JSON list of C-alpha atoms in Angstrom, two decimals:
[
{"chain": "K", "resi": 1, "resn": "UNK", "atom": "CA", "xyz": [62.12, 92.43, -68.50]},
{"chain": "K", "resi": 2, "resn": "UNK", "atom": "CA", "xyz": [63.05, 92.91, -72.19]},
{"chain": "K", "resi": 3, "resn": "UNK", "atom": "CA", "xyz": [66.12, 91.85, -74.07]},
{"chain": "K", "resi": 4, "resn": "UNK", "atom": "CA", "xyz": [67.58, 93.96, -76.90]},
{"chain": "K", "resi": 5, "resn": "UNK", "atom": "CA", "xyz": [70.68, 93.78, -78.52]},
{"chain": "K", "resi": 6, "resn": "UNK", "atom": "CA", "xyz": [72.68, 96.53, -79.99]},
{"chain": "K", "resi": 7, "resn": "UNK", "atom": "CA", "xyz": [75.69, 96.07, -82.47]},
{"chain": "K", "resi": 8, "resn": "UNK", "atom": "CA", "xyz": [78.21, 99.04, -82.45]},
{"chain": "K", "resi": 9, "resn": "UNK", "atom": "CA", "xyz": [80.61, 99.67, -85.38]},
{"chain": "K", "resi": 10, "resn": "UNK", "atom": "CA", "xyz": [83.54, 102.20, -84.80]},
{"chain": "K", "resi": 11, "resn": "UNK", "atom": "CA", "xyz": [85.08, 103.35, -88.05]},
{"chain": "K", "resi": 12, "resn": "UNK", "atom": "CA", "xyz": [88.13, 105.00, -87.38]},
{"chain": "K", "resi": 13, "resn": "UNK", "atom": "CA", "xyz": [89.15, 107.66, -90.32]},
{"chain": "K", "resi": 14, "resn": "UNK", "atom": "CA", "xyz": [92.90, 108.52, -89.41]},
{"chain": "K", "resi": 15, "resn": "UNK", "atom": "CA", "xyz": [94.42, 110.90, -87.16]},
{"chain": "K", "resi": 16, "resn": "UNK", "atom": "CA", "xyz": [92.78, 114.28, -88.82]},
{"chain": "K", "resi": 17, "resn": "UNK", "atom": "CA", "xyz": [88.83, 112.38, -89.38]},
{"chain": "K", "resi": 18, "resn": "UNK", "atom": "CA", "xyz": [88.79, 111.08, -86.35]},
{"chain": "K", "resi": 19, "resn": "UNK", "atom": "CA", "xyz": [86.38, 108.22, -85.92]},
{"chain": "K", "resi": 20, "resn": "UNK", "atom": "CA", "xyz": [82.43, 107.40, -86.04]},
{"chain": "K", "resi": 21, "resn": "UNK", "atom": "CA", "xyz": [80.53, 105.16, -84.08]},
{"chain": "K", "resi": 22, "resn": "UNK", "atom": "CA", "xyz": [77.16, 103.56, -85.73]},
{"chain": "K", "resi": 23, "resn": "UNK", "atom": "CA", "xyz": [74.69, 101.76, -83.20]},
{"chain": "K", "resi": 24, "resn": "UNK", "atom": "CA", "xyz": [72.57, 99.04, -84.57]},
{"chain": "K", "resi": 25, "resn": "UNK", "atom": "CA", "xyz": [69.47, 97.51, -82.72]},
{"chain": "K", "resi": 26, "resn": "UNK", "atom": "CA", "xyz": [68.23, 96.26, -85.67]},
{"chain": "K", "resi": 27, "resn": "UNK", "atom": "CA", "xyz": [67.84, 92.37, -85.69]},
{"chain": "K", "resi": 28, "resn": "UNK", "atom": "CA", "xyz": [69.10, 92.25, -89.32]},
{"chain": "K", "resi": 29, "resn": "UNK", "atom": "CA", "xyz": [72.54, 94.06, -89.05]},
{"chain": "K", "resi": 30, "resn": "UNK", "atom": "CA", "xyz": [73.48, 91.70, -86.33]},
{"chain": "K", "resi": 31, "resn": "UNK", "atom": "CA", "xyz": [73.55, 88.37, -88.67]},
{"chain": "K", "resi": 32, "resn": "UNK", "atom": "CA", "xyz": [76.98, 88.38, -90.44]},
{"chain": "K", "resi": 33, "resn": "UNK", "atom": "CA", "xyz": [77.60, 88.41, -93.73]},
{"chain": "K", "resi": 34, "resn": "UNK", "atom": "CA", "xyz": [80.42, 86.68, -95.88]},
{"chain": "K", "resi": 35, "resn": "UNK", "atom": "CA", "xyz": [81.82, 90.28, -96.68]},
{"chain": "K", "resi": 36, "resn": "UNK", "atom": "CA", "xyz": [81.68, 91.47, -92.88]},
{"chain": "K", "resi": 37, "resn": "UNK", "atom": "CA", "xyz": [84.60, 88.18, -92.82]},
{"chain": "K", "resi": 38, "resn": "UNK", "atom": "CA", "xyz": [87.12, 89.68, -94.80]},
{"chain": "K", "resi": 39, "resn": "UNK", "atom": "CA", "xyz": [86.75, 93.41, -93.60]},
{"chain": "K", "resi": 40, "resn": "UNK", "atom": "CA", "xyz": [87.03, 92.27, -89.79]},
{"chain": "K", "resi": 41, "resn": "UNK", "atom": "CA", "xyz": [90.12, 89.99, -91.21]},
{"chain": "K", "resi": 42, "resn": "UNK", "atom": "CA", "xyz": [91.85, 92.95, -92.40]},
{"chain": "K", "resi": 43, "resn": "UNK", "atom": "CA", "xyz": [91.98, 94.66, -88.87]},
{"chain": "K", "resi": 44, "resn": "UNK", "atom": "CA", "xyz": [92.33, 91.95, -86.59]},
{"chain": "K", "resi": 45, "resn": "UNK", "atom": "CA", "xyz": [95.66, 91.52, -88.26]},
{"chain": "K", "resi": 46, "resn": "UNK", "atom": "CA", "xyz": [97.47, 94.05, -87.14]},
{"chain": "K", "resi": 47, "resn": "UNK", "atom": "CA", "xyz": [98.93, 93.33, -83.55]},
{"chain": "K", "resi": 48, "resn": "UNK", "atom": "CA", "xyz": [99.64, 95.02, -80.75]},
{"chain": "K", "resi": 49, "resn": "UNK", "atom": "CA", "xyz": [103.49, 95.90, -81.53]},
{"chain": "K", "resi": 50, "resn": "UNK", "atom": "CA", "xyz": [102.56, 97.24, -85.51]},
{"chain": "K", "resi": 51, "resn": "UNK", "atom": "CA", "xyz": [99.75, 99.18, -83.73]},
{"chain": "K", "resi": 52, "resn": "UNK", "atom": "CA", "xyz": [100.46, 103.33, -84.89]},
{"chain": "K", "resi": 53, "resn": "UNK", "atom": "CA", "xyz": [97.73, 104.00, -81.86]},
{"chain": "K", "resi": 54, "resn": "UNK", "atom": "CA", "xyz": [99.85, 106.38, -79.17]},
{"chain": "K", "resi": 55, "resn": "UNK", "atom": "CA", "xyz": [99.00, 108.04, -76.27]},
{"chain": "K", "resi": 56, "resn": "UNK", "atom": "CA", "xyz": [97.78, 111.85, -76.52]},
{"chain": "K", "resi": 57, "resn": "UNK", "atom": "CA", "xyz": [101.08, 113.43, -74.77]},
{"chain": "K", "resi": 58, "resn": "UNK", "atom": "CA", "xyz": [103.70, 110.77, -77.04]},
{"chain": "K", "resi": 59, "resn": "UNK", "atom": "CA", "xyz": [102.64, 113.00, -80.19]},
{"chain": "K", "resi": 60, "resn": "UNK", "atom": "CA", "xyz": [103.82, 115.88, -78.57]},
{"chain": "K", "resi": 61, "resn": "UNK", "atom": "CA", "xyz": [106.99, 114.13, -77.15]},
{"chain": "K", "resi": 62, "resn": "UNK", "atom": "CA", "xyz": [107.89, 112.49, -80.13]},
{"chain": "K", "resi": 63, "resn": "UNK", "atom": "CA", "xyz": [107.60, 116.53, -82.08]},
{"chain": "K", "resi": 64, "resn": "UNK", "atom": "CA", "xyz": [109.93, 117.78, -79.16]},
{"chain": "K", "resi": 65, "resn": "UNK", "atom": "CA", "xyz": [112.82, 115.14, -79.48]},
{"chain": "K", "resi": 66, "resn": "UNK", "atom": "CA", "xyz": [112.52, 116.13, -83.55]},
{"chain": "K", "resi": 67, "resn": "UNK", "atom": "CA", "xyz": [113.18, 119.49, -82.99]},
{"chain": "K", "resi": 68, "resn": "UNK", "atom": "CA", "xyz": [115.30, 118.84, -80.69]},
{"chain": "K", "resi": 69, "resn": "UNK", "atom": "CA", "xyz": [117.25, 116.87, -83.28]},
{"chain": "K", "resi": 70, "resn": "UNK", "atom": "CA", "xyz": [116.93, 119.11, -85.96]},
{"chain": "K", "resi": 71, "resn": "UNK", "atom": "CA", "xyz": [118.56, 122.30, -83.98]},
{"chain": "K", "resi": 72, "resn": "UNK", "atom": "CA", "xyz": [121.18, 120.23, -82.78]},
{"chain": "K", "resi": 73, "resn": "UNK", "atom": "CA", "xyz": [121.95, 119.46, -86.21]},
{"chain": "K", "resi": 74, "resn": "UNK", "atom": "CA", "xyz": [121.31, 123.11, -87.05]},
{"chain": "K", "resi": 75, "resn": "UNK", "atom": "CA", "xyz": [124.43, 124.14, -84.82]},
{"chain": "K", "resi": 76, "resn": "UNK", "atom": "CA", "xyz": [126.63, 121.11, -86.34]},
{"chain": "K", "resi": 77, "resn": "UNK", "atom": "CA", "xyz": [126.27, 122.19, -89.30]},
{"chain": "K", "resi": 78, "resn": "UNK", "atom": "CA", "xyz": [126.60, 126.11, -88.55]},
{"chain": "K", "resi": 79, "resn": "UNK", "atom": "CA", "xyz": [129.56, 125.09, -86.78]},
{"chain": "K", "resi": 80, "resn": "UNK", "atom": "CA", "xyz": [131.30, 123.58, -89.48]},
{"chain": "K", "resi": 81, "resn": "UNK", "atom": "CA", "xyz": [130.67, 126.65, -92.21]},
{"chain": "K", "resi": 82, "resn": "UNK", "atom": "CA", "xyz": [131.79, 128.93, -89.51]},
{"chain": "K", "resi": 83, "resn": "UNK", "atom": "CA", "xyz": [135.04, 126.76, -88.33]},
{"chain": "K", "resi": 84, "resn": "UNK", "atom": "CA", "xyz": [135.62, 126.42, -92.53]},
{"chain": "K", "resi": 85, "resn": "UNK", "atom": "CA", "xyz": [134.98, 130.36, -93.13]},
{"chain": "K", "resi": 86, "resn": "UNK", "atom": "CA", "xyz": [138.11, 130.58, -90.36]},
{"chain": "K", "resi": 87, "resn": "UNK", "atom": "CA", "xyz": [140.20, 127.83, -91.92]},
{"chain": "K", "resi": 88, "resn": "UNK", "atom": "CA", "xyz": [139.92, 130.03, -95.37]},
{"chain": "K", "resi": 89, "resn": "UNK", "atom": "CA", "xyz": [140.45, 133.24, -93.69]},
{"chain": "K", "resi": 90, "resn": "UNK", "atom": "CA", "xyz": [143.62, 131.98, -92.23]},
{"chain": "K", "resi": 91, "resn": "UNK", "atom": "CA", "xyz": [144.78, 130.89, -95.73]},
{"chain": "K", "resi": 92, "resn": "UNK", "atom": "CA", "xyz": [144.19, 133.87, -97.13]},
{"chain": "K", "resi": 93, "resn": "UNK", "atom": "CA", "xyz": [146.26, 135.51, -94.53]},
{"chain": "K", "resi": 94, "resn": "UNK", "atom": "CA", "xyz": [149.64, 133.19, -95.45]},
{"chain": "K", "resi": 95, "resn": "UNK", "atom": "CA", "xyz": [148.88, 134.07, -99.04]},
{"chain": "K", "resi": 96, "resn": "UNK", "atom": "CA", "xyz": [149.45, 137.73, -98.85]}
]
């Protein structure tokens, strides 16, 4: 029975790259190096609750609740220019 060992490296390139995934079975790339350190520092610092990872249907959730928001402050704000255009077509009336 042989032994190998593989090293994989996922580099993830934001929402629109996606990501890439390297496999290594070369004995070489799996000594570390004093740079490898500070890049793997980098990442392991962000936690679970700064994490901007979401599930595939939250996107689409989170776009439906915006639009939501926006129309319903669409209709506020149509609402008030139309109760206003009222207001100053009443004082018009007690003018003449």
């Amino acid at each position: 029975m042989s032994k190998s060992s593989f090293k994989a490296f996922v580099e993830y390139k934001g929402p629109e790259g996606g990501f890439r995934v390297k496999l290594a079975d070369n004995a070489d790339d799996l000594s570390e190096e004093e740079d490898d350190d500070r890049t793997s520092r980098c990442y392991s610092e962000i936690t679970d609750s700064e994490s901007d990872i979401q599930p595939y249907g939250a996107a689409q959730k989170q776009q439906a609740e915006a639009k939501k928001r926006h129309d319903k402050a669409w209709f506020a704000a149509k609402e008030l220019v139309d109760s206003e255009r009222r207001y100053v077509d009443k004082l018009r009336l007690l003018d003449e």
